[in-house]
Short mmCIF file of C-alpha atoms and ligand atoms in Angstrom, two decimals:
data_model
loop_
_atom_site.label_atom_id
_atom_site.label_comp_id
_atom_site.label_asym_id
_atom_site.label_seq_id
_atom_site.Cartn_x
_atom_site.Cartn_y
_atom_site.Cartn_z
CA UNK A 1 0.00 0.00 0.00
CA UNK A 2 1.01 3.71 -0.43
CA UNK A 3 0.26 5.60 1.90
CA UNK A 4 0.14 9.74 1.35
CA UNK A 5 1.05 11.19 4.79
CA UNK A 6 -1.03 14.41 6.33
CA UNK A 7 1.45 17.42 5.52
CA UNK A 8 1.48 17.99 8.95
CA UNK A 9 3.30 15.19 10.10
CA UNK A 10 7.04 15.53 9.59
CA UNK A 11 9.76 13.52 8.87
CA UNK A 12 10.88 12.21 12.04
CA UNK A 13 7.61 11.00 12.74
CA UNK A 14 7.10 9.88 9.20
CA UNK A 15 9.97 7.26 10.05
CA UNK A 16 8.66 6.48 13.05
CA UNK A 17 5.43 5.00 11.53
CA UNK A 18 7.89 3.72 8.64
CA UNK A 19 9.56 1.65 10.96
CA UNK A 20 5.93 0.52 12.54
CA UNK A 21 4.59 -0.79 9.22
CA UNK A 22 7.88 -1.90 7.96
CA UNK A 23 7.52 0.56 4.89
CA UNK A 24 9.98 2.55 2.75
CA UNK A 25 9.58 6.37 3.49
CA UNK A 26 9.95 7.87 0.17
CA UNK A 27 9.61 11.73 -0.87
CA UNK A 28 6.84 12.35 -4.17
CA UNK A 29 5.54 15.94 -5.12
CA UNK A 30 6.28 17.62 -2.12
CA UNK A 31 4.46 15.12 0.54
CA UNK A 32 6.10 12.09 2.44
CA UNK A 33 5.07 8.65 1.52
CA UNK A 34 5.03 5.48 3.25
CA UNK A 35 5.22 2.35 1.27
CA UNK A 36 4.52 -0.73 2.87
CA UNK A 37 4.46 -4.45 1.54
CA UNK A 38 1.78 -4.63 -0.81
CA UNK A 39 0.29 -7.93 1.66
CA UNK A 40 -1.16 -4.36 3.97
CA UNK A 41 -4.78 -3.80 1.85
CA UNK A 42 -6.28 -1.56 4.85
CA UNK A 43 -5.23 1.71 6.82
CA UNK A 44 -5.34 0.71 10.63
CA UNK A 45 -7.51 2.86 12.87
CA UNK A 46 -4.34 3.56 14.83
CA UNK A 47 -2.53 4.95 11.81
CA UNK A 48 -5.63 6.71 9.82
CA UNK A 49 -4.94 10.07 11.60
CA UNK A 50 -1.80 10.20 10.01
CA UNK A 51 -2.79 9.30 6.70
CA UNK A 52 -4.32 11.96 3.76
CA UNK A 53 -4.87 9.55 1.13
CA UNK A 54 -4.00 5.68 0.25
CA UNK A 55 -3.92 3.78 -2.54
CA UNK A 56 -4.02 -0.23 -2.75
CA UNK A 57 -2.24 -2.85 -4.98
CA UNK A 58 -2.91 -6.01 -6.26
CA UNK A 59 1.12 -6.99 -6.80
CA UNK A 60 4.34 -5.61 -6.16
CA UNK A 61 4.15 -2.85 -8.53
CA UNK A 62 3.61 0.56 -6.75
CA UNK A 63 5.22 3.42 -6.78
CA UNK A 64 5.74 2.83 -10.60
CA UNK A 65 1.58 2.17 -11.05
CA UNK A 66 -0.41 3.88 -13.20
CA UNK A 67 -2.61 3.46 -10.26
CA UNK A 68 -0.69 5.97 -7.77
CA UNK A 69 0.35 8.30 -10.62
CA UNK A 70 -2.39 8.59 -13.27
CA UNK A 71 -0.26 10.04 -16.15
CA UNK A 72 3.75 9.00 -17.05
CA UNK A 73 6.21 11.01 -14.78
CA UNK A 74 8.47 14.04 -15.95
CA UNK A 75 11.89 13.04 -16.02
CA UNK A 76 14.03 16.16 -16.05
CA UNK A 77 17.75 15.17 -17.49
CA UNK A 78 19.02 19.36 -17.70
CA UNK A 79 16.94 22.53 -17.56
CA UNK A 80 16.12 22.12 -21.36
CA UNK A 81 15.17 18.36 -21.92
CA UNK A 82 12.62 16.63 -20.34
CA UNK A 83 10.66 13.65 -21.32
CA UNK A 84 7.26 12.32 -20.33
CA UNK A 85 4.91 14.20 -18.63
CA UNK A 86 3.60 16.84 -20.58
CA UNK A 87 5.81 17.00 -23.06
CA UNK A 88 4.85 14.91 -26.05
CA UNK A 89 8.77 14.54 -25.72
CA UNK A 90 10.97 11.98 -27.78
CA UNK A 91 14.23 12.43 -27.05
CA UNK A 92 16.70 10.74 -29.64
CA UNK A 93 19.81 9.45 -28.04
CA UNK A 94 22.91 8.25 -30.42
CA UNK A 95 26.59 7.71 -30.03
CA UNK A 96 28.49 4.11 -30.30
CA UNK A 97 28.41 0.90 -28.45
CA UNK A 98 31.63 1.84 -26.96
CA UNK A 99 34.13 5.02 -26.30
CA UNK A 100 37.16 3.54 -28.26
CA UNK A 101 39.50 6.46 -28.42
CA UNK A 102 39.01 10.56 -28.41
CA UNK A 103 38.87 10.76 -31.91
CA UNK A 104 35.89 8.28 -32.39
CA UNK A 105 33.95 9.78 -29.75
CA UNK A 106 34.97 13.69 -31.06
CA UNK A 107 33.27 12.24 -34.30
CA UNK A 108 30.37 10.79 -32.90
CA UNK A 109 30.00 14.14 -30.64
CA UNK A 110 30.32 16.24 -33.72
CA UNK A 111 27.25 13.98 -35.57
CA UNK A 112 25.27 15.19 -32.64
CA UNK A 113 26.01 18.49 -32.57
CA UNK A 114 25.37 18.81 -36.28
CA UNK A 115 21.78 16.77 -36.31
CA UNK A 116 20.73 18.35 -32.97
CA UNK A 117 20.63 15.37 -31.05
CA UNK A 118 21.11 16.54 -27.00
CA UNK A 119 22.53 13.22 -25.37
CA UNK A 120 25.02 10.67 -26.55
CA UNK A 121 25.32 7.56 -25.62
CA UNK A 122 28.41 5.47 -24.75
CA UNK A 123 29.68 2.63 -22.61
CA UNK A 124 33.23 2.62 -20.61
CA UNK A 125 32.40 -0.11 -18.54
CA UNK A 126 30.90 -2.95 -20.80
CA UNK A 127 29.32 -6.03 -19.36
CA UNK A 128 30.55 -8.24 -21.93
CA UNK A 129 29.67 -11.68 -22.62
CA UNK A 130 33.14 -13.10 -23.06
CA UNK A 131 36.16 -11.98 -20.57
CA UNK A 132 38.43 -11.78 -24.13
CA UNK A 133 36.32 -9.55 -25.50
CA UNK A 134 36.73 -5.83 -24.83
CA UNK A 135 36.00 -4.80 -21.88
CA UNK A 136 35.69 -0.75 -22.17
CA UNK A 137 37.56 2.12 -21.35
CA UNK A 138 36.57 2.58 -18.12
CA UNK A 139 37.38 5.63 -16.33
CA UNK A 140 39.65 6.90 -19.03
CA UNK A 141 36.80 6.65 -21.23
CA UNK A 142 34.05 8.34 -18.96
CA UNK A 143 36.77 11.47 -18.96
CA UNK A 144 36.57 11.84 -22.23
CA UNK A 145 32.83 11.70 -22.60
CA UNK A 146 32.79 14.62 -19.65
CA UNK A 147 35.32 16.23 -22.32
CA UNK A 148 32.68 16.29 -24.93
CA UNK A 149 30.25 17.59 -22.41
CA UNK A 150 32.16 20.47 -21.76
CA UNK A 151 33.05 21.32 -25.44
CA UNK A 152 29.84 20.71 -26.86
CA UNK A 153 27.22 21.04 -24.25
CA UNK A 154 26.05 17.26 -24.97
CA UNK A 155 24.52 15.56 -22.26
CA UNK A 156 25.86 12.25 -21.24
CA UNK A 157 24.39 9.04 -20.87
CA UNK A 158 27.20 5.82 -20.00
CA UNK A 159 26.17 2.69 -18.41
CA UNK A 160 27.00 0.80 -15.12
CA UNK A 161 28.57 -2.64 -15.06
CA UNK A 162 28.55 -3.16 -11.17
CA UNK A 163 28.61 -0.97 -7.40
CA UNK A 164 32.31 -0.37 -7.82
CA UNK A 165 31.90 2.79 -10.46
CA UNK A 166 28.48 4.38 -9.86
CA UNK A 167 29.59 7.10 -8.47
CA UNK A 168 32.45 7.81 -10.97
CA UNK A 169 28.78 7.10 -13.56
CA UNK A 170 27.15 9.46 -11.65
CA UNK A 171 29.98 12.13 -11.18
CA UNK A 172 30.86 12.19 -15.53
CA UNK A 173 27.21 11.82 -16.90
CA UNK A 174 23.53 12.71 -16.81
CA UNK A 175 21.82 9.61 -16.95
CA UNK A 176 22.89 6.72 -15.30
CA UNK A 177 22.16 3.19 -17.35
CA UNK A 178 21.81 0.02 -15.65
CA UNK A 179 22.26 -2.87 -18.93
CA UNK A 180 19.99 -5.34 -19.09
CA UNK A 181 22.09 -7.66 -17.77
CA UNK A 182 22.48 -5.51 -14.74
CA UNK A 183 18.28 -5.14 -14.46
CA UNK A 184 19.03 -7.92 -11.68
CA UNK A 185 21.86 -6.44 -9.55
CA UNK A 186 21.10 -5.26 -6.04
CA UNK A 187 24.39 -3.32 -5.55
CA UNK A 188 24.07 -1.29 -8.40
CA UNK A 189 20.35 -0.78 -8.12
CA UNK A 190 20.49 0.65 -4.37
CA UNK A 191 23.17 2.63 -5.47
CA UNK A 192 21.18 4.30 -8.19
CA UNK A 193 18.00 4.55 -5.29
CA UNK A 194 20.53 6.79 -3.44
CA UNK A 195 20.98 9.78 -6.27
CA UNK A 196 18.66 11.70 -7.85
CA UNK A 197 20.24 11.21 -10.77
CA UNK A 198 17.87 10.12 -13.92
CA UNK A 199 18.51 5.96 -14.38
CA UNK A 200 17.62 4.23 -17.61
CA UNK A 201 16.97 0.92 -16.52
CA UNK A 202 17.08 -1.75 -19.53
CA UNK A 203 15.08 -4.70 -19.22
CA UNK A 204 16.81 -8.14 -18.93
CA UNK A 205 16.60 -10.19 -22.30
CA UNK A 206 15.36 -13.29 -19.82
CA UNK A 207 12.95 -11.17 -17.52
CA UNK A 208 9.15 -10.58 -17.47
CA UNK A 209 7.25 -7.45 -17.40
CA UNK A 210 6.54 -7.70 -14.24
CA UNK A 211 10.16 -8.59 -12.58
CA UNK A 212 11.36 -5.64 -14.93
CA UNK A 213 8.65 -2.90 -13.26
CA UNK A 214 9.88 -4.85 -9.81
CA UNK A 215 13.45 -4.02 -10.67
CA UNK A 216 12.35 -0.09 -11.45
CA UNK A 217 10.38 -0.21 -7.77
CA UNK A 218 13.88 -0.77 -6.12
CA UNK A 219 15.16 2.65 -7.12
CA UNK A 220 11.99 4.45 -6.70
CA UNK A 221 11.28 3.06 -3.47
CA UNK A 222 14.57 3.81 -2.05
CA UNK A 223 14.48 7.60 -2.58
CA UNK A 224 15.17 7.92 -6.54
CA UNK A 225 12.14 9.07 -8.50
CA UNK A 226 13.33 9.41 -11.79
CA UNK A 227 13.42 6.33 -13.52
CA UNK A 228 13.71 5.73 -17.28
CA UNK A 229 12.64 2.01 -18.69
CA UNK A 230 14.22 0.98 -21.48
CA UNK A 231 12.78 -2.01 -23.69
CA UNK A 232 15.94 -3.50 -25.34
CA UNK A 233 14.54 -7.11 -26.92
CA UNK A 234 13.74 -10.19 -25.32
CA UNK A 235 15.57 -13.60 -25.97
CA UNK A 236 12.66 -15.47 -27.84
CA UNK A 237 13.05 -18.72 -29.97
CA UNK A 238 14.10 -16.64 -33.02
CA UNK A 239 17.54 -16.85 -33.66
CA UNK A 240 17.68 -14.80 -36.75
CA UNK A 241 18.01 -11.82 -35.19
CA UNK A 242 19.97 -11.16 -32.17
CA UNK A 243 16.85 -10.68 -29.81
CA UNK A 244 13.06 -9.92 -30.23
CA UNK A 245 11.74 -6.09 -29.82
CA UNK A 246 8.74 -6.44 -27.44
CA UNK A 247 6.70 -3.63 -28.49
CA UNK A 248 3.38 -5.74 -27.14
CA UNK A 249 5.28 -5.54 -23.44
CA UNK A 250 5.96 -1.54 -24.25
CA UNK A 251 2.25 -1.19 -25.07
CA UNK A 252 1.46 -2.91 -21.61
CA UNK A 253 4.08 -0.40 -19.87
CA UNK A 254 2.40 2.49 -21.47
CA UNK A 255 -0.82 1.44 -20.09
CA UNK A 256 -0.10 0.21 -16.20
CA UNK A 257 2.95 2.37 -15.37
CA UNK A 258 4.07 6.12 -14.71
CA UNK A 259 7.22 6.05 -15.75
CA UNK A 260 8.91 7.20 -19.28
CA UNK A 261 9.81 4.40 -21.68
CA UNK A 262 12.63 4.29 -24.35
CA UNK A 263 13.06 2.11 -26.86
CA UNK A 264 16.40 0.55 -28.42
CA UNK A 265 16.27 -1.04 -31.43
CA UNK A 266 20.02 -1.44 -32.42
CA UNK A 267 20.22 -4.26 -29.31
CA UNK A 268 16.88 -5.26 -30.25
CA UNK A 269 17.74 -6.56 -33.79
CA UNK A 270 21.21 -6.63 -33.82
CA UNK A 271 21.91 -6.09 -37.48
CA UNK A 272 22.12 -2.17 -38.79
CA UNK A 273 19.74 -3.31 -41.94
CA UNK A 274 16.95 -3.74 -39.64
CA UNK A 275 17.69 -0.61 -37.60
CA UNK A 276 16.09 2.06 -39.64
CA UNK A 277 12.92 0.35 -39.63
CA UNK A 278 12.41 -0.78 -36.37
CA UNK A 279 13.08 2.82 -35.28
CA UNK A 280 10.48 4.13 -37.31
CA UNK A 281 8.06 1.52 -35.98
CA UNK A 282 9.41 2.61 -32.69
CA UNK A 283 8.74 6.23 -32.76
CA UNK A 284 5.23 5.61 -34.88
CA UNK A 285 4.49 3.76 -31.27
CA UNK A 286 5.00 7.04 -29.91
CA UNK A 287 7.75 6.41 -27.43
CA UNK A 288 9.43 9.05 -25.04
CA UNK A 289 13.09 8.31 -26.17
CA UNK A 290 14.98 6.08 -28.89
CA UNK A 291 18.65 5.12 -27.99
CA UNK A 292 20.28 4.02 -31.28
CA UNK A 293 24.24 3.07 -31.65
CA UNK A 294 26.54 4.81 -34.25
CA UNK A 295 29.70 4.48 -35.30
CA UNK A 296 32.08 6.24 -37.45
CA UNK A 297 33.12 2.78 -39.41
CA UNK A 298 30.81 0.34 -37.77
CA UNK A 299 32.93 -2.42 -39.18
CA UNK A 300 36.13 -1.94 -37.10
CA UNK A 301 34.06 -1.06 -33.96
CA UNK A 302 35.32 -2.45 -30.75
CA UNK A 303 32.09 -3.90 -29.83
CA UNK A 304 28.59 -4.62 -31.52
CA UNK A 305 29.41 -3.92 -34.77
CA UNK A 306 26.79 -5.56 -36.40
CA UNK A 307 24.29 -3.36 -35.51
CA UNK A 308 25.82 0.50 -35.42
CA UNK A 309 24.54 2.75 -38.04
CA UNK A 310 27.31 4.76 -40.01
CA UNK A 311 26.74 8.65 -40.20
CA UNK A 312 24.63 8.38 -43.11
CA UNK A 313 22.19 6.08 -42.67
CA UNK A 314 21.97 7.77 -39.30
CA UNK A 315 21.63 10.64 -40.22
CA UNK A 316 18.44 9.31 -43.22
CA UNK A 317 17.24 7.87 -40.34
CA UNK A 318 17.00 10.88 -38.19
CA UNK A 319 15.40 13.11 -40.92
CA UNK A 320 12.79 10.42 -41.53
CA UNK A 321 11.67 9.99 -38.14
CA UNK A 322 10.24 13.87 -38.06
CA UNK A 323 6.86 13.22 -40.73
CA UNK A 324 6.35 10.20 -38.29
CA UNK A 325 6.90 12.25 -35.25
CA UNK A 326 4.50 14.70 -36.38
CA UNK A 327 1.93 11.95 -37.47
CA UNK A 328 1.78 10.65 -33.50
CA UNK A 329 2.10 13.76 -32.00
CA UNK A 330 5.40 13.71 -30.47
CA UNK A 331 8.34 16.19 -30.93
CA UNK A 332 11.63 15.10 -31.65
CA UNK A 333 14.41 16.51 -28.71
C1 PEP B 401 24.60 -1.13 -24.61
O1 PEP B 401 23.72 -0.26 -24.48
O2 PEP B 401 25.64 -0.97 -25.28
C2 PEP B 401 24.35 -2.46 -23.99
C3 PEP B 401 25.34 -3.24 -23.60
O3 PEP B 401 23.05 -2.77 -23.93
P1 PEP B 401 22.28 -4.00 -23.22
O4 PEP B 401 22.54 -3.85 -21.76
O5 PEP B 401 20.85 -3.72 -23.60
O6 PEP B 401 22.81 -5.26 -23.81
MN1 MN B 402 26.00 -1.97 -27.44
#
């Protein structure tokens, strides 16, 4: 159960009652919240004097319900870009797999800059599937995505492999995103709970809609409101592409939960021919973000090279996406 706490109760005593009813005090639009294990269906009379307003659930999903927030959450990443909301928002997100040297990622920063696109996208810490495969940049790497954050006023997103490097995450970027192999990790999601920082958290390729949303309550319920999903593709029985895009399970998001959702097609398919399509069908779904990988020469890229887009079909891409945009209602950030 949420529970909406009179205003004039403060937060000492809030934590009191937290402790009582073995609930997670959490902060939402200016009021304190308790949120107790969903098992709790009924207000007690010795705790209805401190309560405004409550609000039932029927599983584990709560503070990400579409029953406690009727409309998706505003995510603010910078002053100027925003998605969900009221926004009509997409915001396009491009860069490559991986930060491979300062002249690939001065190129890729460069593509933004000249398109318009706002955030770039790039991992220093990869969760790869094989140890001899490369492993990212890591620090070195996040430096000089903060680089190109400073010269060109791009903002940042880089994802988190475990605990160790959140903060250093946190410290060199704007968005924080936990891989979909990470959906699962306790360490890193607590960590993310702790900042206010925006998190983009990518469903697991194994996972159901349901343990995915459970993931996002982690981070919401331990203090961090502003959570991104990110629908990536799920591991089906179709091997001919790399996984399957689960637009059905995005349509389902839309409909029972508050928070933002963007889509990424390049892990999806895994092959740049598929890419450009996909994407459209993406943004035709009216999404709040699309995260698609680029590459300067895709074919000597360090890691998923299959899939990256080269600066021309990238940029075709881009330009087609804004008819579509316009047919659903959504403006392209
Ligand atoms: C990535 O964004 O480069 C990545 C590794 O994605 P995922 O976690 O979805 O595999
Ligand atoms: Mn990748």
């Amino acid at each position: 159960m949420i529970l909406r706490v009179k205003n004039t109760i403060d937060e000492k005593k809030a934590n009191e009652l937290g402790k009582e009813l073995d609930a997670f005090v959490v902060k939402y639009d200016g009021s304190l919240l308790l949120v107790t294990p969903t098992k709790l269906k009924e207000v007690s009379e010795k705790h209805k004097e401190f309560v405004s307003e409550s609000f039932v659930f029927n599983d584990d999903i709560q503070l990400a319900s579409k029953k406690f927030i009727p409309h998706t959450r505003e995510i603010k990443i910078s002053d100027n870009i925003s998605i969900g909301g009221k926004t009509n928002n997409t915001v396009v997100i491009t860069g490559p797999c991986s930060v491979e040297s300062e002249e690939q990622i001065e190129q890729s920063a460069q593509l933004c800059v000249k398109l318009g696109v706002q955030i770039i996208r790039a991992g220093c810490f990869k969760p790869r599937t094989s140890p001899y495969s490369f492993q990212g940049m890591g620090l070195e790497g996040l430096k000089l995505l903060d680089k190109m954050r400073s010269k060109y006023g791009l903002k940042v997103i880089s994802e988190v492999r475990d605990s160790t490097h959140v903060q250093d995450i946190i410290q060199y970027s704007d968005i924080v995103q936990i891989g979909a192999k990470s959906m699962y990790d306790h360490g890193i999601l607590k960590a993310c709970a702790k900042t206010n920082k925006p998190v983009l958290l990518k469903r697991g390729f194994g996972t159901t809609l349901q343990e995915f949303v459970q993931s996002a309550e982690f981070i919401l319920s331990g203090g961090n409101e502003n959570v991104i999903l990110c629908e990536r593709g799920i591991r089906t029985f179709e091997t001919k592409t790399r996984f399957t895009l689960d637009l059905c399970g995005v349509a389902w998001l839309k409909e029972h939960t508050n928070l933002p959702i963007i889509l990424d097609p390049s892990h999806a398919i895994g092959y740049a021919y598929g890419v450009p399509d996909l994407t459209r069908a993406c943004m035709a779904m009216g999404c709040d973000g699309l995260l698609i990988e680029t590459h300067p020469n895709p074919s000597v890229a360090k890691s998923d090279a299959s899939q990256q887009l080269n600066f021309d079909q990238f940029t075709k891409l881009y330009e087609s996406l804004k008819s579509i945009a316009t047919a659903v209602n959504k403006n392209i950030i």
